[in-house]
Amino acid sequence: MNMSKKTVRDIVKMKGSEKIAMITAYDYITARLVDGAGVDIILVGDSAGMVVHGFESTHPVSMDMMLLHVSSVARAKPRALVVGDMPFLSYETSIEDAVWNAGLMIKSGAEAVKIEGGSEYADVVKAIVRAGIPVMGHIGLNPQRALLIGGYRKRGLSDVERERIIEDARELEKAGAFSIVIEYTAADVAEEVTKEVSVPTICIGSGPYCDGQVLVIHDILGLTPTPPPFAKKYADLSSIIKSCVGKYVEEVKKGLFPSREHYFYSYERKHSSSST
Ligand code: KIV
């Protein structure tokens, strides 16, 4: 495994030669763990709003929340590229807002930003890239537009949608996006997009033909009560956590914890090398 720091250039070069593995993380410890496991990209997703903060959608997520998550992940100094997700209303209101907020992501430790939307945000992508900030696009299902499109529904099933998604990808590439996430879109459409653009595509729920895959960490660890249908559960951490904490509660109630190695007496001070 190549252990050098992943850059945007490295990610672009992976198209056609090596699949890209991207996963979300929202804090220092998780970032260290997923980085140690060899991911290429850590996405500090606005999915934090749902899986960490318990909101029902990503709409309530603010820049302040995202900056806290981004800086926490960045302190892990991961080898993987750190991408900060631009939350709802951080880039839609004006080009100035978009560039400013993308800049705040970089100042907090992100090395690129992700923006939901296709050709309608090409000017925004262009302006952010002009400011020197790499942009990852996000097409197909855009959860931030769920109210407009009728919920979290499959994309690319009609000819109109298919053409729109392919056009969105072309426009994002032209605007300077270095990669494009394709969410919950028919696999054949994602395949066509992948062939159509020269930048890497990264699928979530859009089949095997993209240049990479991304999933939400809580979904693969079995921590999400209602994971999306396309997520694969690699572990059942919910059961493990419940069992560990249950044991702790039981031991506290029975007076079994703490045991002798977990506490000290004042008269041990003279003999302890760690006392000050
Ligand atoms: O916020 C997020 O986690 C995302 C992924 C689902 C791509 O945008």
mmCIF file of C-alpha atoms and ligand atoms in Angstrom:
data_model
loop_
_atom_site.group_PDB
_atom_site.id
_atom_site.type_symbol
_atom_site.label_atom_id
_atom_site.label_comp_id
_atom_site.label_asym_id
_atom_site.label_seq_id
_atom_site.Cartn_x
_atom_site.Cartn_y
_atom_site.Cartn_z
ATOM 1 C CA MET A 1 0.000 0.000 0.000
ATOM 2 C CA ASN A 2 1.300 3.490 -0.888
ATOM 3 C CA MET A 3 1.457 5.350 2.425
ATOM 4 C CA SER A 4 2.034 8.880 1.106
ATOM 5 C CA LYS A 5 -0.544 11.634 1.593
ATOM 6 C CA LYS A 6 -3.423 11.425 -0.907
ATOM 7 C CA THR A 7 -3.933 14.542 -2.962
ATOM 8 C CA VAL A 8 -6.657 15.530 -5.385
ATOM 9 C CA ARG A 9 -4.220 14.739 -8.217
ATOM 10 C CA ASP A 10 -3.728 11.207 -6.854
ATOM 11 C CA ILE A 11 -7.492 10.677 -6.746
ATOM 12 C CA VAL A 12 -7.942 11.870 -10.337
ATOM 13 C CA LYS A 13 -5.136 9.538 -11.488
ATOM 14 C CA MET A 14 -6.906 6.546 -9.912
ATOM 15 C CA LYS A 15 -9.612 6.602 -12.601
ATOM 16 C CA GLY A 16 -9.279 3.472 -14.692
ATOM 17 C CA SER A 17 -6.400 2.049 -12.643
ATOM 18 C CA GLU A 18 -7.603 1.533 -9.049
ATOM 19 C CA LYS A 19 -11.028 1.733 -7.408
ATOM 20 C CA ILE A 20 -11.466 4.627 -4.973
ATOM 21 C CA ALA A 21 -12.705 3.787 -1.449
ATOM 22 C CA MET A 22 -14.408 6.704 0.308
ATOM 23 C CA ILE A 23 -16.160 6.616 3.694
ATOM 24 C CA THR A 24 -17.662 9.247 5.956
ATOM 25 C CA ALA A 25 -16.177 10.231 9.321
ATOM 26 C CA TYR A 26 -17.141 13.101 11.580
ATOM 27 C CA ASP A 27 -14.619 13.010 14.440
ATOM 28 C CA TYR A 28 -10.949 12.518 15.338
ATOM 29 C CA ILE A 29 -11.108 8.909 16.574
ATOM 30 C CA THR A 30 -13.166 7.609 13.653
ATOM 31 C CA ALA A 31 -10.943 9.459 11.186
ATOM 32 C CA ARG A 32 -7.866 7.742 12.685
ATOM 33 C CA LEU A 33 -9.556 4.342 12.438
ATOM 34 C CA VAL A 34 -10.830 4.633 8.861
ATOM 35 C CA ASP A 35 -7.527 6.117 7.744
ATOM 36 C CA GLY A 36 -5.663 3.216 9.320
ATOM 37 C CA ALA A 37 -7.976 0.858 7.420
ATOM 38 C CA GLY A 38 -6.750 2.323 4.138
ATOM 39 C CA VAL A 39 -9.525 4.534 2.745
ATOM 40 C CA ASP A 40 -8.542 6.949 -0.019
ATOM 41 C CA ILE A 41 -10.993 9.730 0.875
ATOM 42 C CA ILE A 42 -12.658 10.714 4.157
ATOM 43 C CA LEU A 43 -15.899 12.576 3.503
ATOM 44 C CA VAL A 44 -17.016 14.752 6.392
ATOM 45 C CA GLY A 45 -20.584 14.458 5.163
ATOM 46 C CA ASP A 46 -23.583 16.548 6.110
ATOM 47 C CA SER A 47 -25.073 13.117 6.883
ATOM 48 C CA ALA A 48 -23.591 13.986 10.305
ATOM 49 C CA GLY A 49 -26.844 15.844 10.868
ATOM 50 C CA MET A 50 -28.773 12.577 10.724
ATOM 51 C CA VAL A 51 -26.393 9.919 12.049
ATOM 52 C CA VAL A 52 -24.611 11.986 14.719
ATOM 53 C CA HIS A 53 -27.108 14.707 15.670
ATOM 54 C CA GLY A 54 -30.370 12.797 15.130
ATOM 55 C CA PHE A 55 -32.075 15.201 12.699
ATOM 56 C CA GLU A 56 -34.561 13.704 10.244
ATOM 57 C CA SER A 57 -32.874 15.320 7.245
ATOM 58 C CA THR A 58 -29.668 17.187 6.433
ATOM 59 C CA HIS A 59 -31.490 20.544 6.189
ATOM 60 C CA PRO A 60 -30.763 21.707 9.763
ATOM 61 C CA VAL A 61 -27.007 21.188 9.348
ATOM 62 C CA SER A 62 -25.106 24.487 9.629
ATOM 63 C CA MET A 63 -21.644 25.634 8.609
ATOM 64 C CA ASP A 64 -20.684 25.874 12.290
ATOM 65 C CA MET A 65 -21.556 22.198 12.799
ATOM 66 C CA MET A 66 -19.636 21.174 9.693
ATOM 67 C CA LEU A 67 -16.552 23.209 10.618
ATOM 68 C CA LEU A 68 -16.416 21.526 14.014
ATOM 69 C CA HIS A 69 -16.617 18.079 12.402
ATOM 70 C CA VAL A 70 -14.060 18.971 9.710
ATOM 71 C CA SER A 71 -11.530 20.298 12.225
ATOM 72 C CA SER A 72 -11.988 17.228 14.422
ATOM 73 C CA VAL A 73 -11.282 14.910 11.457
ATOM 74 C CA ALA A 74 -8.351 17.048 10.259
ATOM 75 C CA ARG A 75 -6.656 16.788 13.675
ATOM 76 C CA ALA A 76 -6.240 13.066 12.967
ATOM 77 C CA LYS A 77 -3.845 14.149 10.168
ATOM 78 C CA PRO A 78 -5.133 11.390 7.891
ATOM 79 C CA ARG A 79 -3.243 10.104 4.889
ATOM 80 C CA ALA A 80 -6.615 10.075 3.075
ATOM 81 C CA LEU A 81 -7.908 13.167 1.313
ATOM 82 C CA VAL A 82 -10.332 15.078 3.566
ATOM 83 C CA VAL A 83 -13.438 16.387 1.779
ATOM 84 C CA GLY A 84 -15.819 18.739 3.603
ATOM 85 C CA ASP A 85 -19.486 18.622 2.619
ATOM 86 C CA MET A 86 -21.113 22.011 2.008
ATOM 87 C CA PRO A 87 -24.391 22.058 4.008
ATOM 88 C CA PHE A 88 -27.781 23.343 2.875
ATOM 89 C CA LEU A 89 -27.768 27.146 2.301
ATOM 90 C CA SER A 90 -23.987 27.460 2.447
ATOM 91 C CA TYR A 91 -23.608 27.787 -1.352
ATOM 92 C CA GLU A 92 -27.082 28.324 -2.875
ATOM 93 C CA THR A 93 -27.571 31.957 -1.836
ATOM 94 C CA SER A 94 -24.735 33.540 -3.843
ATOM 95 C CA ILE A 95 -21.370 32.850 -5.428
ATOM 96 C CA GLU A 96 -19.771 35.009 -2.705
ATOM 97 C CA ASP A 97 -21.348 32.943 0.082
ATOM 98 C CA ALA A 98 -20.267 29.742 -1.659
ATOM 99 C CA VAL A 99 -16.619 30.795 -2.060
ATOM 100 C CA TRP A 100 -16.483 32.207 1.473
ATOM 101 C CA ASN A 101 -17.968 29.094 3.076
ATOM 102 C CA ALA A 102 -15.817 26.760 0.978
ATOM 103 C CA GLY A 103 -12.832 28.794 2.183
ATOM 104 C CA LEU A 104 -13.889 28.305 5.801
ATOM 105 C CA MET A 105 -13.915 24.539 5.188
ATOM 106 C CA ILE A 106 -10.318 24.741 3.947
ATOM 107 C CA LYS A 107 -9.266 26.939 6.898
ATOM 108 C CA SER A 108 -10.729 24.233 9.192
ATOM 109 C CA GLY A 109 -8.657 21.486 7.582
ATOM 110 C CA ALA A 110 -10.617 20.193 4.572
ATOM 111 C CA GLU A 111 -8.599 19.649 1.396
ATOM 112 C CA ALA A 112 -11.603 19.826 -0.938
ATOM 113 C CA VAL A 113 -15.337 20.493 -0.675
ATOM 114 C CA LYS A 114 -18.408 18.637 -1.984
ATOM 115 C CA ILE A 115 -21.455 20.374 -3.383
ATOM 116 C CA GLU A 116 -24.831 18.788 -4.154
ATOM 117 C CA GLY A 117 -26.293 19.685 -7.551
ATOM 118 C CA GLY A 118 -25.557 19.548 -11.259
ATOM 119 C CA SER A 119 -25.478 22.065 -14.101
ATOM 120 C CA GLU A 120 -27.500 24.608 -12.075
ATOM 121 C CA TYR A 121 -24.451 24.961 -9.774
ATOM 122 C CA ALA A 122 -21.771 24.932 -12.475
ATOM 123 C CA ASP A 123 -21.092 28.662 -11.926
ATOM 124 C CA VAL A 124 -20.679 28.061 -8.185
ATOM 125 C CA VAL A 125 -18.268 25.169 -8.776
ATOM 126 C CA LYS A 126 -16.291 27.301 -11.234
ATOM 127 C CA ALA A 127 -15.969 30.167 -8.736
ATOM 128 C CA ILE A 128 -14.847 27.896 -5.890
ATOM 129 C CA VAL A 129 -12.280 26.188 -8.122
ATOM 130 C CA ARG A 130 -11.092 29.653 -9.262
ATOM 131 C CA ALA A 131 -10.442 30.413 -5.586
ATOM 132 C CA GLY A 132 -8.075 27.421 -5.503
ATOM 133 C CA ILE A 133 -10.427 25.007 -3.765
ATOM 134 C CA PRO A 134 -10.979 21.550 -5.313
ATOM 135 C CA VAL A 135 -14.655 20.634 -5.703
ATOM 136 C CA MET A 136 -16.322 17.215 -5.717
ATOM 137 C CA GLY A 137 -19.731 17.238 -7.437
ATOM 138 C CA HIS A 138 -22.762 15.251 -6.271
ATOM 139 C CA ILE A 139 -25.521 14.272 -8.723
ATOM 140 C CA GLY A 140 -28.406 11.791 -8.995
ATOM 141 C CA LEU A 141 -30.206 11.873 -5.665
ATOM 142 C CA ASN A 142 -29.383 15.090 -3.830
ATOM 143 C CA PRO A 143 -30.738 14.707 -0.267
ATOM 144 C CA GLN A 144 -30.665 18.512 0.191
ATOM 145 C CA ARG A 145 -33.249 18.716 -2.671
ATOM 146 C CA ALA A 146 -35.460 15.886 -1.328
ATOM 147 C CA LEU A 147 -38.423 18.227 -0.776
ATOM 148 C CA LEU A 148 -38.309 19.321 -4.401
ATOM 149 C CA ILE A 149 -37.893 15.903 -6.009
ATOM 150 C CA GLY A 150 -40.433 14.039 -3.873
ATOM 151 C CA GLY A 151 -38.254 12.338 -1.259
ATOM 152 C CA TYR A 152 -35.247 10.056 -1.274
ATOM 153 C CA ARG A 153 -36.219 8.292 -4.484
ATOM 154 C CA LYS A 154 -34.326 6.353 -7.148
ATOM 155 C CA ARG A 155 -32.922 8.483 -9.970
ATOM 156 C CA GLY A 156 -32.284 7.860 -13.642
ATOM 157 C CA LEU A 157 -35.318 5.696 -14.320
ATOM 158 C CA SER A 158 -36.792 7.881 -17.084
ATOM 159 C CA ASP A 159 -35.056 9.001 -20.290
ATOM 160 C CA VAL A 160 -35.405 12.639 -19.218
ATOM 161 C CA GLU A 161 -33.710 11.998 -15.885
ATOM 162 C CA ARG A 162 -31.019 9.884 -17.544
ATOM 163 C CA GLU A 163 -30.143 12.683 -19.975
ATOM 164 C CA ARG A 164 -30.244 15.257 -17.184
ATOM 165 C CA ILE A 165 -27.844 13.272 -14.992
ATOM 166 C CA ILE A 166 -25.386 12.755 -17.858
ATOM 167 C CA GLU A 167 -25.593 16.464 -18.743
ATOM 168 C CA ASP A 168 -25.063 17.411 -15.079
ATOM 169 C CA ALA A 169 -21.887 15.334 -14.999
ATOM 170 C CA ARG A 170 -20.578 16.927 -18.209
ATOM 171 C CA GLU A 171 -21.257 20.439 -16.878
ATOM 172 C CA LEU A 172 -19.589 19.707 -13.532
ATOM 173 C CA GLU A 173 -16.516 18.360 -15.282
ATOM 174 C CA LYS A 174 -16.411 21.446 -17.495
ATOM 175 C CA ALA A 175 -16.731 23.675 -14.417
ATOM 176 C CA GLY A 176 -13.622 22.035 -12.925
ATOM 177 C CA ALA A 177 -14.962 19.403 -10.495
ATOM 178 C CA PHE A 178 -12.211 16.841 -9.781
ATOM 179 C CA SER A 179 -14.656 13.990 -9.100
ATOM 180 C CA ILE A 180 -18.395 13.358 -8.972
ATOM 181 C CA VAL A 181 -20.524 11.419 -6.463
ATOM 182 C CA ILE A 182 -23.514 9.671 -8.086
ATOM 183 C CA GLU A 183 -26.209 8.817 -5.532
ATOM 184 C CA TYR A 184 -29.094 6.276 -5.786
ATOM 185 C CA THR A 185 -29.052 6.263 -9.582
ATOM 186 C CA ALA A 186 -29.649 3.367 -12.007
ATOM 187 C CA ALA A 187 -26.380 1.435 -12.459
ATOM 188 C CA ASP A 188 -26.479 1.697 -16.276
ATOM 189 C CA VAL A 189 -26.821 5.490 -16.050
ATOM 190 C CA ALA A 190 -23.914 5.681 -13.574
ATOM 191 C CA GLU A 191 -21.905 3.502 -15.965
ATOM 192 C CA GLU A 192 -22.644 5.842 -18.854
ATOM 193 C CA VAL A 193 -21.629 8.879 -16.789
ATOM 194 C CA THR A 194 -18.406 7.114 -15.775
ATOM 195 C CA LYS A 195 -17.525 6.522 -19.439
ATOM 196 C CA GLU A 196 -18.585 10.039 -20.421
ATOM 197 C CA VAL A 197 -16.421 12.069 -18.019
ATOM 198 C CA SER A 198 -12.656 12.031 -17.529
ATOM 199 C CA VAL A 199 -12.853 12.658 -13.760
ATOM 200 C CA PRO A 200 -13.547 9.809 -11.298
ATOM 201 C CA THR A 201 -17.129 8.963 -10.380
ATOM 202 C CA ILE A 202 -17.890 7.686 -6.890
ATOM 203 C CA CYS A 203 -21.087 5.694 -6.409
ATOM 204 C CA ILE A 204 -23.441 5.424 -3.461
ATOM 205 C CA GLY A 205 -26.312 3.082 -4.255
ATOM 206 C CA SER A 206 -25.582 3.412 -7.990
ATOM 207 C CA GLY A 207 -23.975 0.100 -8.852
ATOM 208 C CA PRO A 208 -20.507 -1.294 -9.518
ATOM 209 C CA TYR A 209 -19.428 0.600 -12.635
ATOM 210 C CA CYS A 210 -18.242 3.836 -11.011
ATOM 211 C CA ASP A 211 -14.570 4.558 -10.336
ATOM 212 C CA GLY A 212 -15.171 4.290 -6.591
ATOM 213 C CA GLN A 213 -17.689 3.732 -3.816
ATOM 214 C CA VAL A 214 -18.775 5.706 -0.773
ATOM 215 C CA LEU A 215 -20.896 4.720 2.235
ATOM 216 C CA VAL A 216 -21.824 6.288 5.551
ATOM 217 C CA ILE A 217 -19.685 4.805 8.367
ATOM 218 C CA HIS A 218 -22.649 4.376 10.760
ATOM 219 C CA ASP A 219 -24.437 2.250 8.114
ATOM 220 C CA ILE A 220 -21.554 -0.167 7.552
ATOM 221 C CA LEU A 221 -20.965 -0.567 11.298
ATOM 222 C CA GLY A 222 -24.608 -1.388 12.016
ATOM 223 C CA LEU A 223 -25.210 1.744 14.095
ATOM 224 C CA THR A 224 -28.072 3.206 12.019
ATOM 225 C CA PRO A 225 -31.586 2.062 13.006
ATOM 226 C CA THR A 226 -32.938 2.416 9.438
ATOM 227 C CA PRO A 227 -30.062 2.250 6.947
ATOM 228 C CA PRO A 228 -30.709 2.927 3.239
ATOM 229 C CA PRO A 229 -31.331 -0.177 1.087
ATOM 230 C CA PHE A 230 -28.007 0.155 -0.748
ATOM 231 C CA ALA A 231 -25.821 0.148 2.376
ATOM 232 C CA LYS A 232 -23.959 -3.019 3.375
ATOM 233 C CA LYS A 233 -23.724 -3.806 7.087
ATOM 234 C CA TYR A 234 -20.213 -5.170 7.798
ATOM 235 C CA ALA A 235 -20.656 -5.355 11.588
ATOM 236 C CA ASP A 236 -23.301 -5.099 14.290
ATOM 237 C CA LEU A 237 -21.726 -2.546 16.611
ATOM 238 C CA SER A 238 -25.141 -1.663 18.079
ATOM 239 C CA SER A 239 -25.305 -5.086 19.743
ATOM 240 C CA ILE A 240 -21.664 -4.915 20.853
ATOM 241 C CA ILE A 241 -22.107 -1.458 22.411
ATOM 242 C CA LYS A 242 -25.377 -2.418 24.124
ATOM 243 C CA SER A 243 -23.796 -5.558 25.525
ATOM 244 C CA CYS A 244 -20.658 -3.713 26.802
ATOM 245 C CA VAL A 245 -22.615 -0.873 28.397
ATOM 246 C CA GLY A 246 -25.136 -3.341 29.823
ATOM 247 C CA LYS A 247 -22.273 -5.218 31.498
ATOM 248 C CA TYR A 248 -20.866 -1.959 32.896
ATOM 249 C CA VAL A 249 -24.286 -0.979 34.309
ATOM 250 C CA GLU A 250 -24.642 -4.407 35.906
ATOM 251 C CA GLU A 251 -21.159 -4.249 37.486
ATOM 252 C CA VAL A 252 -21.786 -0.733 38.852
ATOM 253 C CA LYS A 253 -25.116 -1.824 40.349
ATOM 254 C CA LYS A 254 -23.540 -4.907 41.925
ATOM 255 C CA GLY A 255 -20.478 -3.006 43.186
ATOM 256 C CA LEU A 256 -18.146 -5.083 40.965
ATOM 257 C CA PHE A 257 -16.731 -1.998 39.260
ATOM 258 C CA PRO A 258 -14.331 -0.391 40.028
ATOM 259 C CA SER A 259 -12.059 -3.233 41.026
ATOM 260 C CA ARG A 260 -8.708 -2.786 42.799
ATOM 261 C CA GLU A 261 -6.654 -1.839 39.701
ATOM 262 C CA HIS A 262 -8.991 1.076 38.902
ATOM 263 C CA TYR A 263 -8.451 3.225 42.034
ATOM 264 C CA PHE A 264 -5.798 4.355 44.528
ATOM 265 C CA TYR A 265 -5.407 5.406 48.206
ATOM 266 C CA SER A 266 -3.691 8.536 49.521
ATOM 267 C CA TYR A 267 -1.148 6.467 51.483
ATOM 268 C CA GLU A 268 0.086 4.916 48.195
ATOM 269 C CA ARG A 269 1.473 8.365 47.227
ATOM 270 C CA LYS A 270 4.983 7.798 48.698
ATOM 271 C CA HIS A 271 5.495 4.663 46.629
ATOM 272 C CA SER A 272 3.982 5.829 43.381
ATOM 273 C CA SER A 273 6.455 7.040 40.735
ATOM 274 C CA SER A 274 3.624 8.797 38.822
ATOM 275 C CA SER A 275 2.589 11.057 41.769
ATOM 276 C CA THR A 276 3.703 14.703 41.744
HETATM 277 O O1 KIV B 1 -23.324 13.480 3.526
HETATM 278 C C1 KIV B 1 -22.954 12.400 3.076
HETATM 279 O O2 KIV B 1 -22.583 11.469 3.805
HETATM 280 C C2 KIV B 1 -22.935 12.238 1.640
HETATM 281 C C3 KIV B 1 -22.724 10.860 1.105
HETATM 282 C C4 KIV B 1 -23.968 10.087 1.303
HETATM 283 C C5 KIV B 1 -22.254 10.866 -0.306
HETATM 284 O O3 KIV B 1 -23.133 13.164 0.936
#
